[in-house]
PDB file of C-alpha atoms and ligand atoms in Angstrom:
ATOM      1  CA  MET A   4       0.448   0.201   0.201  1.00 51.00           C
ATOM      2  CA  THR A   5       1.162   3.569  -0.844  1.00 57.00           C
ATOM      3  CA  SER A   6       1.426   6.480   1.135  1.00 52.00           C
ATOM      4  CA  ALA A   7      -1.169   8.109  -1.042  1.00 49.00           C
ATOM      5  CA  GLN A   8      -3.301   4.880  -0.347  1.00 58.00           C
ATOM      6  CA  ILE A   9      -3.183   5.621   3.352  1.00 65.00           C
ATOM      7  CA  ARG A  10      -4.283   9.019   2.953  1.00 84.00           C
ATOM      8  CA  PRO A  11      -5.184  10.433  -0.115  1.00 87.00           C
ATOM      9  CA  GLY A  12      -5.679  14.221  -1.017  1.00 93.00           C
ATOM     10  CA  LEU A  13      -2.570  15.799   1.400  1.00 97.00           C
ATOM     11  CA  PHE A  14      -2.142  19.601   0.936  1.00 98.00           C
ATOM     12  CA  ILE A  15       1.757  20.492   2.237  1.00 98.00           C
ATOM     13  CA  THR A  16       3.003  24.131   2.040  1.00 98.00           C
ATOM     14  CA  VAL A  17       6.447  25.726   2.505  1.00 98.00           C
ATOM     15  CA  GLU A  18       6.790  28.542   4.093  1.00 98.00           C
ATOM     16  CA  GLY A  19       9.170  30.951   5.535  1.00 98.00           C
ATOM     17  CA  VAL A  20      11.100  34.549   4.761  1.00 96.00           C
ATOM     18  CA  GLU A  21      13.422  35.820   2.390  1.00 91.00           C
ATOM     19  CA  GLY A  22      16.427  33.607   1.670  1.00 92.00           C
ATOM     20  CA  VAL A  23      15.065  31.454   4.076  1.00 96.00           C
ATOM     21  CA  GLY A  24      15.902  27.885   1.691  1.00 95.00           C
ATOM     22  CA  LYS A  25      12.588  27.206   0.750  1.00 96.00           C
ATOM     23  CA  THR A  26      13.030  26.258  -3.302  1.00 93.00           C
ATOM     24  CA  THR A  27      16.001  24.205  -2.110  1.00 95.00           C
ATOM     25  CA  ASN A  28      13.848  22.394   0.575  1.00 98.00           C
ATOM     26  CA  MET A  29      11.203  22.167  -2.017  1.00 98.00           C
ATOM     27  CA  ALA A  30      13.095  20.093  -4.243  1.00 97.00           C
ATOM     28  CA  PHE A  31      14.314  18.109  -0.892  1.00 98.00           C
ATOM     29  CA  ILE A  32      10.368  17.496   0.033  1.00 98.00           C
ATOM     30  CA  ARG A  33       9.183  16.688  -3.399  1.00 98.00           C
ATOM     31  CA  GLU A  34      11.963  13.859  -3.793  1.00 98.00           C
ATOM     32  CA  TRP A  35      11.323  12.522  -0.345  1.00 97.00           C
ATOM     33  CA  LEU A  36       7.606  11.831  -0.978  1.00 97.00           C
ATOM     34  CA  GLU A  37       8.044  10.814  -4.421  1.00 95.00           C
ATOM     35  CA  ARG A  38      10.264   8.157  -3.227  1.00 96.00           C
ATOM     36  CA  ALA A  39       7.594   7.271  -0.560  1.00 94.00           C
ATOM     37  CA  GLY A  40       5.328   6.149  -3.193  1.00 93.00           C
ATOM     38  CA  VAL A  41       3.408   9.524  -3.081  1.00 95.00           C
ATOM     39  CA  GLU A  42       1.407  11.157  -6.313  1.00 95.00           C
ATOM     40  CA  LEU A  43       2.316  14.708  -5.960  1.00 97.00           C
ATOM     41  CA  VAL A  44       1.820  17.857  -7.350  1.00 98.00           C
ATOM     42  CA  CYS A  45       4.324  20.239  -6.895  1.00 98.00           C
ATOM     43  CA  THR A  46       2.903  23.881  -7.320  1.00 98.00           C
ATOM     44  CA  ARG A  47       3.540  27.407  -6.095  1.00 98.00           C
ATOM     45  CA  GLU A  48       2.329  30.670  -4.938  1.00 98.00           C
ATOM     46  CA  PRO A  49       1.570  33.408  -6.115  1.00 98.00           C
ATOM     47  CA  GLY A  50       1.489  31.508  -9.396  1.00 98.00           C
ATOM     48  CA  GLY A  51       0.529  27.719 -10.290  1.00 98.00           C
ATOM     49  CA  THR A  52      -1.371  28.187 -13.757  1.00 98.00           C
ATOM     50  CA  PRO A  53      -0.695  30.470 -16.815  1.00 98.00           C
ATOM     51  CA  LEU A  54      -3.081  33.100 -15.381  1.00 98.00           C
ATOM     52  CA  ALA A  55      -1.963  32.950 -11.640  1.00 98.00           C
ATOM     53  CA  GLU A  56       2.130  33.086 -13.030  1.00 98.00           C
ATOM     54  CA  GLU A  57       0.812  36.643 -15.364  1.00 98.00           C
ATOM     55  CA  LEU A  58      -0.376  37.867 -11.704  1.00 98.00           C
ATOM     56  CA  ARG A  59       2.822  36.789 -10.388  1.00 98.00           C
ATOM     57  CA  ALA A  60       5.070  38.865 -13.137  1.00 98.00           C
ATOM     58  CA  LEU A  61       2.604  41.681 -12.584  1.00 98.00           C
ATOM     59  CA  LEU A  62       3.457  41.574  -8.769  1.00 98.00           C
ATOM     60  CA  LEU A  63       7.025  41.086  -9.034  1.00 97.00           C
ATOM     61  CA  ALA A  64       8.205  43.239 -11.127  1.00 96.00           C
ATOM     62  CA  ASN A  65       9.470  46.492 -10.155  1.00 95.00           C
ATOM     63  CA  ARG A  66       7.739  49.643 -11.199  1.00 95.00           C
ATOM     64  CA  ALA A  67       7.575  53.261 -10.713  1.00 95.00           C
ATOM     65  CA  GLU A  68       3.995  53.426  -9.699  1.00 97.00           C
ATOM     66  CA  PRO A  69       3.335  52.696  -5.910  1.00 96.00           C
ATOM     67  CA  VAL A  70       1.366  49.380  -5.753  1.00 97.00           C
ATOM     68  CA  ASP A  71      -1.554  49.809  -3.173  1.00 98.00           C
ATOM     69  CA  PRO A  72      -1.194  47.193  -0.486  1.00 98.00           C
ATOM     70  CA  CYS A  73      -5.312  46.725  -1.031  1.00 98.00           C
ATOM     71  CA  ALA A  74      -4.224  46.337  -5.029  1.00 98.00           C
ATOM     72  CA  GLU A  75      -1.413  43.563  -3.832  1.00 98.00           C
ATOM     73  CA  LEU A  76      -3.637  41.494  -1.986  1.00 98.00           C
ATOM     74  CA  LEU A  77      -6.381  41.523  -4.570  1.00 98.00           C
ATOM     75  CA  MET A  78      -4.113  40.456  -6.950  1.00 98.00           C
ATOM     76  CA  ILE A  79      -2.612  37.705  -4.823  1.00 98.00           C
ATOM     77  CA  PHE A  80      -6.175  36.378  -3.868  1.00 99.00           C
ATOM     78  CA  ALA A  81      -7.273  36.420  -7.473  1.00 98.00           C
ATOM     79  CA  ALA A  82      -3.936  34.438  -7.948  1.00 99.00           C
ATOM     80  CA  ARG A  83      -4.931  32.008  -5.477  1.00 99.00           C
ATOM     81  CA  ALA A  84      -8.622  31.608  -6.646  1.00 98.00           C
ATOM     82  CA  GLN A  85      -7.390  30.481  -9.645  1.00 98.00           C
ATOM     83  CA  HIS A  86      -4.693  28.683  -8.028  1.00 98.00           C
ATOM     84  CA  LEU A  87      -7.299  26.207  -6.126  1.00 98.00           C
ATOM     85  CA  SER A  88      -9.469  25.935  -9.142  1.00 98.00           C
ATOM     86  CA  GLN A  89      -7.349  24.940 -11.873  1.00 98.00           C
ATOM     87  CA  VAL A  90      -5.052  22.940  -9.767  1.00 98.00           C
ATOM     88  CA  ILE A  91      -5.067  22.500  -6.270  1.00 98.00           C
ATOM     89  CA  GLU A  92      -8.455  21.448  -5.667  1.00 98.00           C
ATOM     90  CA  PRO A  93      -8.961  18.887  -8.800  1.00 98.00           C
ATOM     91  CA  ALA A  94      -5.242  17.517  -7.402  1.00 98.00           C
ATOM     92  CA  LEU A  95      -6.596  16.556  -4.050  1.00 97.00           C
ATOM     93  CA  ALA A  96      -9.910  15.493  -5.202  1.00 96.00           C
ATOM     94  CA  ARG A  97      -8.297  13.174  -7.336  1.00 96.00           C
ATOM     95  CA  GLY A  98      -6.292  11.351  -4.223  1.00 95.00           C
ATOM     96  CA  ALA A  99      -2.794  13.252  -5.315  1.00 97.00           C
ATOM     97  CA  TRP A 100      -0.687  15.137  -2.609  1.00 97.00           C
ATOM     98  CA  VAL A 101      -0.242  18.830  -3.574  1.00 98.00           C
ATOM     99  CA  LEU A 102       2.892  20.238  -2.439  1.00 98.00           C
ATOM    100  CA  CYS A 103       3.060  23.993  -2.371  1.00 98.00           C
ATOM    101  CA  ASP A 104       5.285  26.442  -2.251  1.00 98.00           C
ATOM    102  CA  ARG A 105       3.952  29.347   0.282  1.00 98.00           C
ATOM    103  CA  PHE A 106      -0.194  29.593   0.604  1.00 98.00           C
ATOM    104  CA  THR A 107      -2.291  32.373   2.576  1.00 98.00           C
ATOM    105  CA  ASP A 108       0.215  32.016   5.564  1.00 98.00           C
ATOM    106  CA  ALA A 109       2.469  34.063   3.197  1.00 98.00           C
ATOM    107  CA  THR A 110      -0.877  36.583   2.759  1.00 98.00           C
ATOM    108  CA  PHE A 111      -1.021  36.913   6.729  1.00 98.00           C
ATOM    109  CA  ALA A 112       2.870  37.717   6.685  1.00 98.00           C
ATOM    110  CA  TYR A 113       3.467  39.937   3.934  1.00 98.00           C
ATOM    111  CA  GLN A 114       0.120  41.724   3.626  1.00 98.00           C
ATOM    112  CA  GLY A 115      -0.552  41.657   7.154  1.00 98.00           C
ATOM    113  CA  GLY A 116       2.766  41.862   9.213  1.00 98.00           C
ATOM    114  CA  GLY A 117       4.485  43.578   6.217  1.00 98.00           C
ATOM    115  CA  ARG A 118       2.253  46.010   4.927  1.00 98.00           C
ATOM    116  CA  LYS A 119       0.034  46.360   8.085  1.00 98.00           C
ATOM    117  CA  LEU A 120      -3.217  45.574   6.254  1.00 98.00           C
ATOM    118  CA  PRO A 121      -6.204  44.247   8.929  1.00 98.00           C
ATOM    119  CA  ALA A 122      -5.914  40.325   9.596  1.00 98.00           C
ATOM    120  CA  ALA A 123      -9.727  40.655   9.777  1.00 98.00           C
ATOM    121  CA  VAL A 124      -9.737  41.973   5.572  1.00 98.00           C
ATOM    122  CA  ILE A 125      -7.347  38.885   4.423  1.00 98.00           C
ATOM    123  CA  GLU A 126      -9.790  36.441   6.786  1.00 98.00           C
ATOM    124  CA  THR A 127     -13.022  37.797   4.729  1.00 98.00           C
ATOM    125  CA  LEU A 128     -10.969  36.774   0.970  1.00 98.00           C
ATOM    126  CA  GLU A 129      -9.609  33.754   2.380  1.00 98.00           C
ATOM    127  CA  SER A 130     -13.218  32.835   3.535  1.00 98.00           C
ATOM    128  CA  LEU A 131     -14.462  33.878  -0.275  1.00 98.00           C
ATOM    129  CA  VAL A 132     -11.784  32.371  -1.759  1.00 98.00           C
ATOM    130  CA  GLN A 133     -10.837  29.280  -0.284  1.00 98.00           C
ATOM    131  CA  GLY A 134     -13.833  28.140   1.690  1.00 97.00           C
ATOM    132  CA  GLY A 135     -12.987  25.910   4.195  1.00 94.00           C
ATOM    133  CA  ARG A 136      -9.681  24.628   2.700  1.00 98.00           C
ATOM    134  CA  GLN A 137      -6.567  25.170   4.935  1.00 98.00           C
ATOM    135  CA  PRO A 138      -2.744  23.176   4.442  1.00 98.00           C
ATOM    136  CA  ASP A 139      -2.855  20.056   6.347  1.00 97.00           C
ATOM    137  CA  ARG A 140       0.717  20.346   7.373  1.00 98.00           C
ATOM    138  CA  THR A 141       3.486  23.212   7.254  1.00 98.00           C
ATOM    139  CA  PHE A 142       6.949  23.254   6.758  1.00 98.00           C
ATOM    140  CA  TYR A 143       8.110  26.904   8.618  1.00 98.00           C
ATOM    141  CA  LEU A 144      11.656  27.515   7.749  1.00 98.00           C
ATOM    142  CA  ASP A 145      12.873  30.060  10.018  1.00 98.00           C
ATOM    143  CA  LEU A 146      15.602  32.179   9.785  1.00 97.00           C
ATOM    144  CA  ASP A 147      17.233  35.391  11.649  1.00 97.00           C
ATOM    145  CA  VAL A 148      16.331  38.284   8.786  1.00 96.00           C
ATOM    146  CA  GLU A 149      20.316  39.551   8.488  1.00 95.00           C
ATOM    147  CA  THR A 150      21.121  35.860   7.367  1.00 95.00           C
ATOM    148  CA  GLY A 151      18.100  35.669   5.246  1.00 94.00           C
ATOM    149  CA  LEU A 152      18.463  38.825   3.159  1.00 92.00           C
ATOM    150  CA  ALA A 153      22.395  38.055   2.593  1.00 91.00           C
ATOM    151  CA  ARG A 154      21.628  34.504   1.401  1.00 90.00           C
ATOM    152  CA  ALA A 155      18.742  35.827  -0.918  1.00 87.00           C
ATOM    153  CA  ARG A 156      20.703  38.758  -2.092  1.00 83.00           C
ATOM    154  CA  LYS A 157      23.629  36.708  -3.800  1.00 83.00           C
ATOM    155  CA  ARG A 158      20.963  35.309  -6.062  1.00 80.00           C
ATOM    156  CA  GLY A 159      21.178  39.275  -8.156  1.00 78.00           C
ATOM    157  CA  ASP A 160      18.367  41.337  -8.800  1.00 84.00           C
ATOM    158  CA  ALA A 161      15.836  42.101  -6.521  1.00 88.00           C
ATOM    159  CA  ASP A 162      12.289  41.844  -7.367  1.00 91.00           C
ATOM    160  CA  ARG A 163      10.022  44.633  -5.568  1.00 93.00           C
ATOM    161  CA  PHE A 164      10.003  42.638  -2.655  1.00 93.00           C
ATOM    162  CA  GLU A 165      13.376  42.060  -2.245  1.00 90.00           C
ATOM    163  CA  ARG A 166      13.382  45.378  -1.659  1.00 90.00           C
ATOM    164  CA  GLU A 167      11.670  46.052   0.881  1.00 94.00           C
ATOM    165  CA  ALA A 168      13.968  47.228   4.229  1.00 92.00           C
ATOM    166  CA  ARG A 169      14.788  44.798   6.760  1.00 95.00           C
ATOM    167  CA  GLU A 170      11.851  45.971   8.606  1.00 97.00           C
ATOM    168  CA  PHE A 171       9.481  44.657   6.404  1.00 97.00           C
ATOM    169  CA  PHE A 172      10.853  41.335   6.949  1.00 97.00           C
ATOM    170  CA  GLU A 173      11.101  41.450  10.552  1.00 98.00           C
ATOM    171  CA  ALA A 174       7.676  42.299  10.870  1.00 98.00           C
ATOM    172  CA  VAL A 175       6.774  39.332   8.474  1.00 98.00           C
ATOM    173  CA  ARG A 176       8.727  37.378  10.401  1.00 98.00           C
ATOM    174  CA  GLN A 177       6.955  37.965  13.592  1.00 98.00           C
ATOM    175  CA  ALA A 178       3.516  37.773  12.028  1.00 98.00           C
ATOM    176  CA  TYR A 179       4.966  34.113  10.656  1.00 98.00           C
ATOM    177  CA  TRP A 180       5.176  33.398  13.928  1.00 98.00           C
ATOM    178  CA  GLN A 181       1.365  34.550  15.316  1.00 98.00           C
ATOM    179  CA  ARG A 182       0.452  31.971  12.482  1.00 98.00           C
ATOM    180  CA  VAL A 183       2.245  28.915  14.216  1.00 98.00           C
ATOM    181  CA  GLN A 184       1.711  30.135  17.614  1.00 98.00           C
ATOM    182  CA  ALA A 185      -2.147  30.155  16.489  1.00 98.00           C
ATOM    183  CA  ASN A 186      -1.981  26.501  14.894  1.00 97.00           C
ATOM    184  CA  PRO A 187       0.478  24.624  16.584  1.00 97.00           C
ATOM    185  CA  ALA A 188      -0.910  21.520  15.411  1.00 96.00           C
ATOM    186  CA  ARG A 189      -0.668  22.320  11.673  1.00 98.00           C
ATOM    187  CA  PHE A 190       3.083  23.788  11.822  1.00 98.00           C
ATOM    188  CA  THR A 191       6.364  21.844  11.531  1.00 98.00           C
ATOM    189  CA  VAL A 192       8.976  24.485  12.686  1.00 98.00           C
ATOM    190  CA  ILE A 193      12.701  23.767  10.626  1.00 98.00           C
ATOM    191  CA  ASP A 194      15.446  25.854  11.809  1.00 98.00           C
ATOM    192  CA  ALA A 195      16.925  26.984   8.872  1.00 98.00           C
ATOM    193  CA  GLY A 196      19.875  29.021  10.381  1.00 96.00           C
ATOM    194  CA  VAL A 197      22.120  25.882  10.341  1.00 97.00           C
ATOM    195  CA  SER A 198      23.883  23.845   7.828  1.00 97.00           C
ATOM    196  CA  LEU A 199      21.447  21.962   4.719  1.00 97.00           C
ATOM    197  CA  VAL A 200      22.225  18.769   5.994  1.00 98.00           C
ATOM    198  CA  GLU A 201      21.048  19.833   9.149  1.00 98.00           C
ATOM    199  CA  VAL A 202      18.020  21.717   7.831  1.00 98.00           C
ATOM    200  CA  GLN A 203      17.268  18.180   5.891  1.00 98.00           C
ATOM    201  CA  ALA A 204      17.438  15.969   8.715  1.00 98.00           C
ATOM    202  CA  ALA A 205      15.353  18.292  10.603  1.00 98.00           C
ATOM    203  CA  ILE A 206      12.976  18.033   7.280  1.00 98.00           C
ATOM    204  CA  ALA A 207      13.165  14.483   7.362  1.00 98.00           C
ATOM    205  CA  ALA A 208      12.048  14.333  10.890  1.00 98.00           C
ATOM    206  CA  GLY A 209       8.924  16.303  10.110  1.00 98.00           C
ATOM    207  CA  LEU A 210       8.128  14.435   7.129  1.00 97.00           C
ATOM    208  CA  GLU A 211       8.109  10.482   9.254  1.00 96.00           C
ATOM    209  CA  ASP A 212       6.084  12.507  11.511  1.00 96.00           C
ATOM    210  CA  LEU A 213       3.506  13.156   8.945  1.00 95.00           C
ATOM    211  CA  PHE A 214       3.711   9.659   8.039  1.00 94.00           C
ATOM    212  CA  ALA A 215       2.975   7.911  11.792  1.00 92.00           C
ATOM    213  CA  GLN A 216       0.081  10.071  12.383  1.00 91.00           C
ATOM    214  CA  ILE A 217      -1.491   9.337   9.105  1.00 87.00           C
ATOM    215  CA  LYS A 218      -0.746   6.031   9.785  1.00 83.00           C
ATOM    216  CA  GLY A 219      -2.240   6.357  13.027  1.00 82.00           C
ATOM    217  CA  GLU A 220      -5.285   8.185  11.885  1.00 81.00           C
ATOM    218  CA  GLY A 221      -5.707   5.045   9.330  1.00 73.00           C
ATOM    219  CA  GLN A 222      -6.028   2.456  11.853  1.00 70.00           C
TER     220      GLN A 222
HETATM  221  N1  LIG B 319       4.307  36.759  -1.796  1.00 63.09           N
HETATM  222  C1  LIG B 319       2.876  37.659  -0.792  1.00 63.09           C
HETATM  223  O1  LIG B 319       3.654  38.840  -0.127  1.00 63.09           O
HETATM  224  N2  LIG B 319       2.074  37.264  -0.466  1.00 63.09           N
HETATM  225  C2  LIG B 319       1.192  35.570  -0.830  1.00 63.09           C
HETATM  226  O2  LIG B 319       0.411  35.663  -0.370  1.00 63.09           O
HETATM  227  C3  LIG B 319       2.675  35.276  -1.491  1.00 63.09           C
HETATM  228  C4  LIG B 319       3.903  35.626  -1.778  1.00 63.09           C
HETATM  229  C5  LIG B 319       2.435  33.520  -1.824  1.00 63.09           C
HETATM  230  C6  LIG B 319       7.597  35.397  -3.792  1.00 63.09           C
HETATM  231  O3  LIG B 319       8.049  34.398  -3.458  1.00 63.09           O
HETATM  232  C7  LIG B 319       7.173  36.966  -3.535  1.00 63.09           C
HETATM  233  O4  LIG B 319       5.674  36.380  -3.317  1.00 63.09           O
HETATM  234  C8  LIG B 319       7.768  36.509  -1.523  1.00 63.09           C
HETATM  235  C9  LIG B 319       6.720  37.372  -0.714  1.00 63.09           C
HETATM  236  C10 LIG B 319       5.152  37.132  -2.001  1.00 63.09           C
HETATM  237  N3  LIG B 319       8.716  37.819  -1.943  1.00 63.09           N
HETATM  238  N4  LIG B 319       9.340  37.826  -0.869  1.00 63.09           N
HETATM  239  N5  LIG B 319      10.348  38.249  -0.266  1.00 63.09           N
HETATM  240  P1  LIG B 319       9.122  33.136  -3.655  1.00 63.09           P
HETATM  241  O5  LIG B 319       8.438  32.099  -2.591  1.00 63.09           O
HETATM  242  O6  LIG B 319       8.718  33.182  -4.713  1.00 63.09           O
HETATM  243  O7  LIG B 319       9.955  34.259  -3.116  1.00 63.09           O
HETATM  244  P2  LIG B 319      10.811  33.961  -1.965  1.00 63.09           P
HETATM  245  O8  LIG B 319      10.958  34.150  -0.883  1.00 63.09           O
HETATM  246  O9  LIG B 319      12.415  34.758  -3.006  1.00 63.09           O
HETATM  247  O10 LIG B 319      11.640  32.499  -2.286  1.00 63.09           O
HETATM  248  P3  LIG B 319      12.689  31.460  -2.591  1.00 63.09           P
HETATM  249  O11 LIG B 319      13.062  31.661  -3.983  1.00 63.09           O
HETATM  250  O12 LIG B 319      12.064  30.323  -2.354  1.00 63.09           O
HETATM  251  O13 LIG B 319      14.027  31.502  -1.994  1.00 63.09           O
HETATM  252  P4  LIG B 319      14.679  30.860  -1.069  1.00 63.09           P
HETATM  253  O14 LIG B 319      13.602  30.974   0.035  1.00 63.09           O
HETATM  254  O15 LIG B 319      15.913  32.501  -0.186  1.00 63.09           O
HETATM  255  O16 LIG B 319      15.482  30.027  -1.187  1.00 63.09           O
HETATM  256  P5  LIG B 319      16.613  29.352  -1.968  1.00 63.09           P
HETATM  257  O17 LIG B 319      16.761  29.974  -3.256  1.00 63.09           O
HETATM  258  O18 LIG B 319      16.621  28.001  -1.822  1.00 63.09           O
HETATM  259  O19 LIG B 319      17.850  29.679  -1.001  1.00 63.09           O
HETATM  260  C11 LIG B 319      18.205  30.848  -0.766  1.00 63.09           C
HETATM  261  C12 LIG B 319      20.118  30.755  -1.162  1.00 63.09           C
HETATM  262  O20 LIG B 319      20.368  30.247   0.632  1.00 63.09           O
HETATM  263  C13 LIG B 319      20.614  29.671  -1.834  1.00 63.09           C
HETATM  264  O21 LIG B 319      21.650  30.116  -2.472  1.00 63.09           O
HETATM  265  C14 LIG B 319      20.731  28.820  -1.548  1.00 63.09           C
HETATM  266  O22 LIG B 319      21.903  27.699  -1.593  1.00 63.09           O
HETATM  267  C15 LIG B 319      21.262  28.761   0.082  1.00 63.09           C
HETATM  268  N6  LIG B 319      20.665  28.346   1.251  1.00 63.09           N
HETATM  269  C16 LIG B 319      19.510  27.554   1.541  1.00 63.09           C
HETATM  270  N7  LIG B 319      19.507  26.840   2.646  1.00 63.09           N
HETATM  271  C17 LIG B 319      20.670  27.194   3.242  1.00 63.09           C
HETATM  272  C18 LIG B 319      21.287  26.969   4.587  1.00 63.09           C
HETATM  273  N8  LIG B 319      20.817  25.739   5.236  1.00 63.09           N
HETATM  274  N9  LIG B 319      22.904  27.269   4.755  1.00 63.09           N
HETATM  275  C19 LIG B 319      23.474  27.735   3.677  1.00 63.09           C
HETATM  276  N10 LIG B 319      22.777  28.253   2.845  1.00 63.09           N
HETATM  277  C20 LIG B 319      21.605  28.080   2.265  1.00 63.09           C
END
């Protein structure tokens, strides 16, 4: 029996501030789950469909015109609505697992914490766009902002978010921690400030724990 048969339709997200190593570790999680026999759809936000990727490009582009935080928020949820209806919900409905690089926790962190939009406004859009859909498990990679920004700077050209000041990312990190504290059963917190080998050992332990939990639920 494969893991997907034990528990079909699991939604896993990966979150963290700038430079935390999400892309690197998404590939690790993907390989780990595929080795375990999971049918996996790997995707990202904002993005994941042609239209949502166009919205992503609009969101990330540097531009002279200041972007209103509310316009930013609505574009993110427009992309999410498309992504959910075209990719995430169909995959979960057929029993595949979905591994997504960022989801609505990022909205509470960046648009809530970073841009200071009220949580109640984000919750209203969350309810409209997602209904009751929430990730089943979220790997939150935590790293101090200074180290994260130093890692990210090595990548070259900064997008519109990456040009924000350090205080913005401190507020983002703080908002992530509020999400973790409000939903402790959903989050697996990973210290991303250690070597990649150690980070991936911690992620593997988190995945083992998830499998033990779903096996327990299936008995
Ligand atoms: N955004 C938003 O505002 N609201 C929302 O609701 C959503 C998103 C969903 C794009 O996201 C932007 O969208 C994002 C927030 C906003 N902007 N910001 N900031 P994204 O996820 O595509 O962009 P990103 O944050 O830049 O993520 P990334 O590309 O996955 O980068 P990363 O997390 O920094 O990962 P990385 O490229 O794997 O790692 C960075 C470097 O560190 C790289 O050279 C690695 O080799 C190195 N690394 C990784 N791990 C280690 C360890 N352990 N030690 C040493 N070096 C390491």
